[in-house]
XYZ file of N, CA and C in Angstrom:
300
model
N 9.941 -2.730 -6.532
C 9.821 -3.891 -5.690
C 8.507 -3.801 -4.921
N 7.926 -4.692 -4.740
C 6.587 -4.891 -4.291
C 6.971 -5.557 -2.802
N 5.844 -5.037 -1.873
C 6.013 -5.429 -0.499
C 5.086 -5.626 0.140
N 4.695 -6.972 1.404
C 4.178 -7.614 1.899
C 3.380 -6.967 2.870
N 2.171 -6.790 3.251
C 2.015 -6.126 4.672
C 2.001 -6.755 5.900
N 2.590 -6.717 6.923
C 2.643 -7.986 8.097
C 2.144 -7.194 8.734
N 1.340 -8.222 9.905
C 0.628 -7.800 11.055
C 0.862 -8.855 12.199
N 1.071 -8.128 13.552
C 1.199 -9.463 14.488
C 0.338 -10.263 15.263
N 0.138 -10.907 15.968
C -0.943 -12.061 16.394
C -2.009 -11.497 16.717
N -2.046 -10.021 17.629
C -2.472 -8.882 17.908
C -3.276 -8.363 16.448
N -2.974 -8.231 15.514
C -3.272 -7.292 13.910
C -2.678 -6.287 14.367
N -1.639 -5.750 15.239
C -1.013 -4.549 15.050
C 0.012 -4.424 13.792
N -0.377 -3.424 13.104
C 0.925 -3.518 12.158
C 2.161 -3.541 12.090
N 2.531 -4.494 11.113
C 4.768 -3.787 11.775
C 4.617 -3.484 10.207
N 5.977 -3.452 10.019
C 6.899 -3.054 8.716
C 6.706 -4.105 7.492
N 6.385 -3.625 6.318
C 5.786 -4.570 5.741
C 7.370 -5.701 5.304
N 7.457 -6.392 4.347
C 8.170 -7.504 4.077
C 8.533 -7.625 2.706
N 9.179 -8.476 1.784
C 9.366 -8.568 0.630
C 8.753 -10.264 0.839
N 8.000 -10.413 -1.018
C 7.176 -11.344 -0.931
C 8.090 -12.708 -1.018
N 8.904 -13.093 -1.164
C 9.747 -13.951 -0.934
C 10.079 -14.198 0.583
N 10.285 -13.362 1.526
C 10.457 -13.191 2.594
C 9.011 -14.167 3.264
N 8.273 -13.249 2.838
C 6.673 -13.925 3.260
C 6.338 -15.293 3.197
N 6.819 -15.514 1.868
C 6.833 -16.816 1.680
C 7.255 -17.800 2.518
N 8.558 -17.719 2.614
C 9.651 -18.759 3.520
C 8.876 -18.862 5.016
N 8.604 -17.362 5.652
C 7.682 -17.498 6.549
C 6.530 -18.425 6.855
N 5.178 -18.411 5.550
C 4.279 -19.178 5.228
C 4.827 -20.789 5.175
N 5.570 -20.981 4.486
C 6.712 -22.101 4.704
C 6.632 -22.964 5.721
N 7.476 -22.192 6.747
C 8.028 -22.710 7.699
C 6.752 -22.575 8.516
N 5.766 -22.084 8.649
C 4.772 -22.049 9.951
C 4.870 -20.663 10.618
N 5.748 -19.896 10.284
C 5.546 -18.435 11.250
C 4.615 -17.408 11.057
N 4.206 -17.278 9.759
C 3.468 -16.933 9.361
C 1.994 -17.394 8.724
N 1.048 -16.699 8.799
C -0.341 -17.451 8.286
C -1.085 -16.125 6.865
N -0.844 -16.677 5.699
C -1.557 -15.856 5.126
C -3.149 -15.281 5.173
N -3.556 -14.002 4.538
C -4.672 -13.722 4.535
C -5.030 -12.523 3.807
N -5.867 -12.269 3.148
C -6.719 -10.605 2.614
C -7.120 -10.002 3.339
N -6.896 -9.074 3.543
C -7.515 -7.896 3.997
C -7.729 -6.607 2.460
N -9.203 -6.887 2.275
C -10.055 -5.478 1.621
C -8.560 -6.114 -0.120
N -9.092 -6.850 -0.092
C -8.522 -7.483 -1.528
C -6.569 -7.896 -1.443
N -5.818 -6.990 -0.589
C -4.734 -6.982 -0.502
C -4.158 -8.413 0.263
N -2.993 -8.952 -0.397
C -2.468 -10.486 0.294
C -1.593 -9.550 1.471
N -1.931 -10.398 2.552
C -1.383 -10.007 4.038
C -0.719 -10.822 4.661
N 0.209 -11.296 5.678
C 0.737 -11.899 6.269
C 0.569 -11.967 7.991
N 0.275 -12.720 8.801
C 0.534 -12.282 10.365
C 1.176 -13.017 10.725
N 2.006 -12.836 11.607
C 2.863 -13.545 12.082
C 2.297 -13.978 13.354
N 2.821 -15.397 13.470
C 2.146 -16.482 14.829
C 3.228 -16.495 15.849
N 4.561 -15.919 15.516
C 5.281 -15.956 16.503
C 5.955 -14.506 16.539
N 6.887 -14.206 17.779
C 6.939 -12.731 18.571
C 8.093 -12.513 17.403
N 7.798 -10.944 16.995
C 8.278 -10.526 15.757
C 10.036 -10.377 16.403
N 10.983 -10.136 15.690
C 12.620 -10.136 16.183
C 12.784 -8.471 16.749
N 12.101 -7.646 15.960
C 12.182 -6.180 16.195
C 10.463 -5.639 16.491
N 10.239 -4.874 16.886
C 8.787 -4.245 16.733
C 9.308 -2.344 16.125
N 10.689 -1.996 15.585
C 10.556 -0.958 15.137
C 9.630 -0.552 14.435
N 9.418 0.557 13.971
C 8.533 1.084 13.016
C 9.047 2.279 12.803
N 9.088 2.320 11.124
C 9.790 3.781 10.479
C 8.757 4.502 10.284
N 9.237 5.789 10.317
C 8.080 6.749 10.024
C 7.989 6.762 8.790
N 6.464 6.743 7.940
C 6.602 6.620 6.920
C 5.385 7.949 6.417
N 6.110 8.811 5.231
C 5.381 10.091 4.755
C 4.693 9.730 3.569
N 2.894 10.435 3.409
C 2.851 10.494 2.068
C 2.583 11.682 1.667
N 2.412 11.863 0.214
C 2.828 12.805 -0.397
C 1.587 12.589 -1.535
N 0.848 13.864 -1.457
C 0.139 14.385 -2.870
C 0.116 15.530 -3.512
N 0.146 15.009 -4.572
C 0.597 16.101 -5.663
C -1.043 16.372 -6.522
N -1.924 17.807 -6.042
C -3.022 17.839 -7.023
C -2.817 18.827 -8.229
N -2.269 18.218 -8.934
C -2.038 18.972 -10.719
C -2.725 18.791 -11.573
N -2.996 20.223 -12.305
C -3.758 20.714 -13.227
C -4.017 19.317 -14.313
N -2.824 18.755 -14.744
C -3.176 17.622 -15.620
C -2.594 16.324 -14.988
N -2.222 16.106 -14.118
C -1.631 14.646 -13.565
C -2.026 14.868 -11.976
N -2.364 14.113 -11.445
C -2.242 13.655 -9.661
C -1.262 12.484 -9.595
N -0.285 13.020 -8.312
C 0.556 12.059 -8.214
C 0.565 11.142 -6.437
N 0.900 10.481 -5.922
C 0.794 9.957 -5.132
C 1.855 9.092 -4.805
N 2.661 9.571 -3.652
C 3.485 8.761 -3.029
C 3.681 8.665 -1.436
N 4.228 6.759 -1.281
C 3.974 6.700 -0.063
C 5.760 6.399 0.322
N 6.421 7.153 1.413
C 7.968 6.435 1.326
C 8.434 6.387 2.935
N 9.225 5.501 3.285
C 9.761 5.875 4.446
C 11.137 5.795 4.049
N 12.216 6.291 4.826
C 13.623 6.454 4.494
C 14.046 5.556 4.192
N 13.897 4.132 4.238
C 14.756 3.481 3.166
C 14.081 2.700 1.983
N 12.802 2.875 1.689
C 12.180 2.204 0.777
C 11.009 3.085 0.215
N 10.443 3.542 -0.985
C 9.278 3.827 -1.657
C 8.239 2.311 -1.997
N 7.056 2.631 -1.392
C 6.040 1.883 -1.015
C 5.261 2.017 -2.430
N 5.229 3.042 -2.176
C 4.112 3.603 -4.017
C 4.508 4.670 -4.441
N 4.294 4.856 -5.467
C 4.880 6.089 -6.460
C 3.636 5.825 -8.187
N 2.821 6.539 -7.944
C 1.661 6.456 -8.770
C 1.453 7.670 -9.062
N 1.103 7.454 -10.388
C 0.668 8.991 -11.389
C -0.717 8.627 -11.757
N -1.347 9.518 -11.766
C -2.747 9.343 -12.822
C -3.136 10.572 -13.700
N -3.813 10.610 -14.684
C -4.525 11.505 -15.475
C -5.424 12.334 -14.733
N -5.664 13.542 -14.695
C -6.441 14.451 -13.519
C -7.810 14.036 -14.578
N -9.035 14.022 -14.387
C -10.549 14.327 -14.777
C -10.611 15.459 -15.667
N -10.413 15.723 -17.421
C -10.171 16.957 -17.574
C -11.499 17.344 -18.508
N -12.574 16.000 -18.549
C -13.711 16.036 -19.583
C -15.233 16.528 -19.225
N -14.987 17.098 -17.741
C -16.282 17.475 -16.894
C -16.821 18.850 -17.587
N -15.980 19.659 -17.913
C -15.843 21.082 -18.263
C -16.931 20.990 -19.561
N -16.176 20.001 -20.429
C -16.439 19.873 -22.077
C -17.658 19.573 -22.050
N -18.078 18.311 -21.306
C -19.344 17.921 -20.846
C -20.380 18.863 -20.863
N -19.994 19.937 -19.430
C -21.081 20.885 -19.080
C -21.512 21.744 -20.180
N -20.494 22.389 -20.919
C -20.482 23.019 -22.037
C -21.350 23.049 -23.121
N -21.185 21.244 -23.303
C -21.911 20.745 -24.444
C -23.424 20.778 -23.842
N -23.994 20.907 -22.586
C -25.387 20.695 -22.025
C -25.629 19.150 -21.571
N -24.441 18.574 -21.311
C -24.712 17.364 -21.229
C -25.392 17.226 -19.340
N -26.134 16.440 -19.106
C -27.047 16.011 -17.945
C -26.085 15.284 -17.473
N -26.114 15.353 -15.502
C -26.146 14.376 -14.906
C -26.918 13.384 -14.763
N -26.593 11.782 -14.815
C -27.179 10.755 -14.594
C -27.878 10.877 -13.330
């Protein structure tokens, strides 16, 4: 599930949202969309119902052949991303190949 980032009139952050949620917001007037650094954002124009905020942990994993990356707070995973580690630098040097 993919999730919204909200910010309040302020840009302080709260808890992000589900994009349906966002929507109805945008909708009705409570909300005003926007990007921030490519990402769709939400702020809200009126005083949020809660201002909690969960603590939220991330987590990296640097492995020999995979890097992993996760972001979670206790009741939801935000991201959970794998990638391929860089394993062709070695072969490169080996071969005499030049930096650009």
């Amino acid at each position: 599930m993919q999730f919204v980032p909200v910010v309040d009139s302020n840009q302080r952050p709260l808890m992000p949202t589900t994009p349906k949620r966002a929507e109805r917001w945008i909708g009705s007037g409570k909300a005003t969309p926007f990007f921030r650094k490519g990402i769709f954002c939400v702020r809200l124009n009126v005083e949020p119902s809660s201002r909690h905020l969960q603590p939220v942990a991330v987590g990296i994993d640097p492995g020999s052949q995979r890097e992993g990356y996760t972001v979670k707070s206790k009741a939801h995973t935000y991201l959970n991303q794998q990638f391929h580690a860089i394993d062709w630098v070695l072969a490169y040097l080996l071969v005499g190949g030049a930096w650009l």
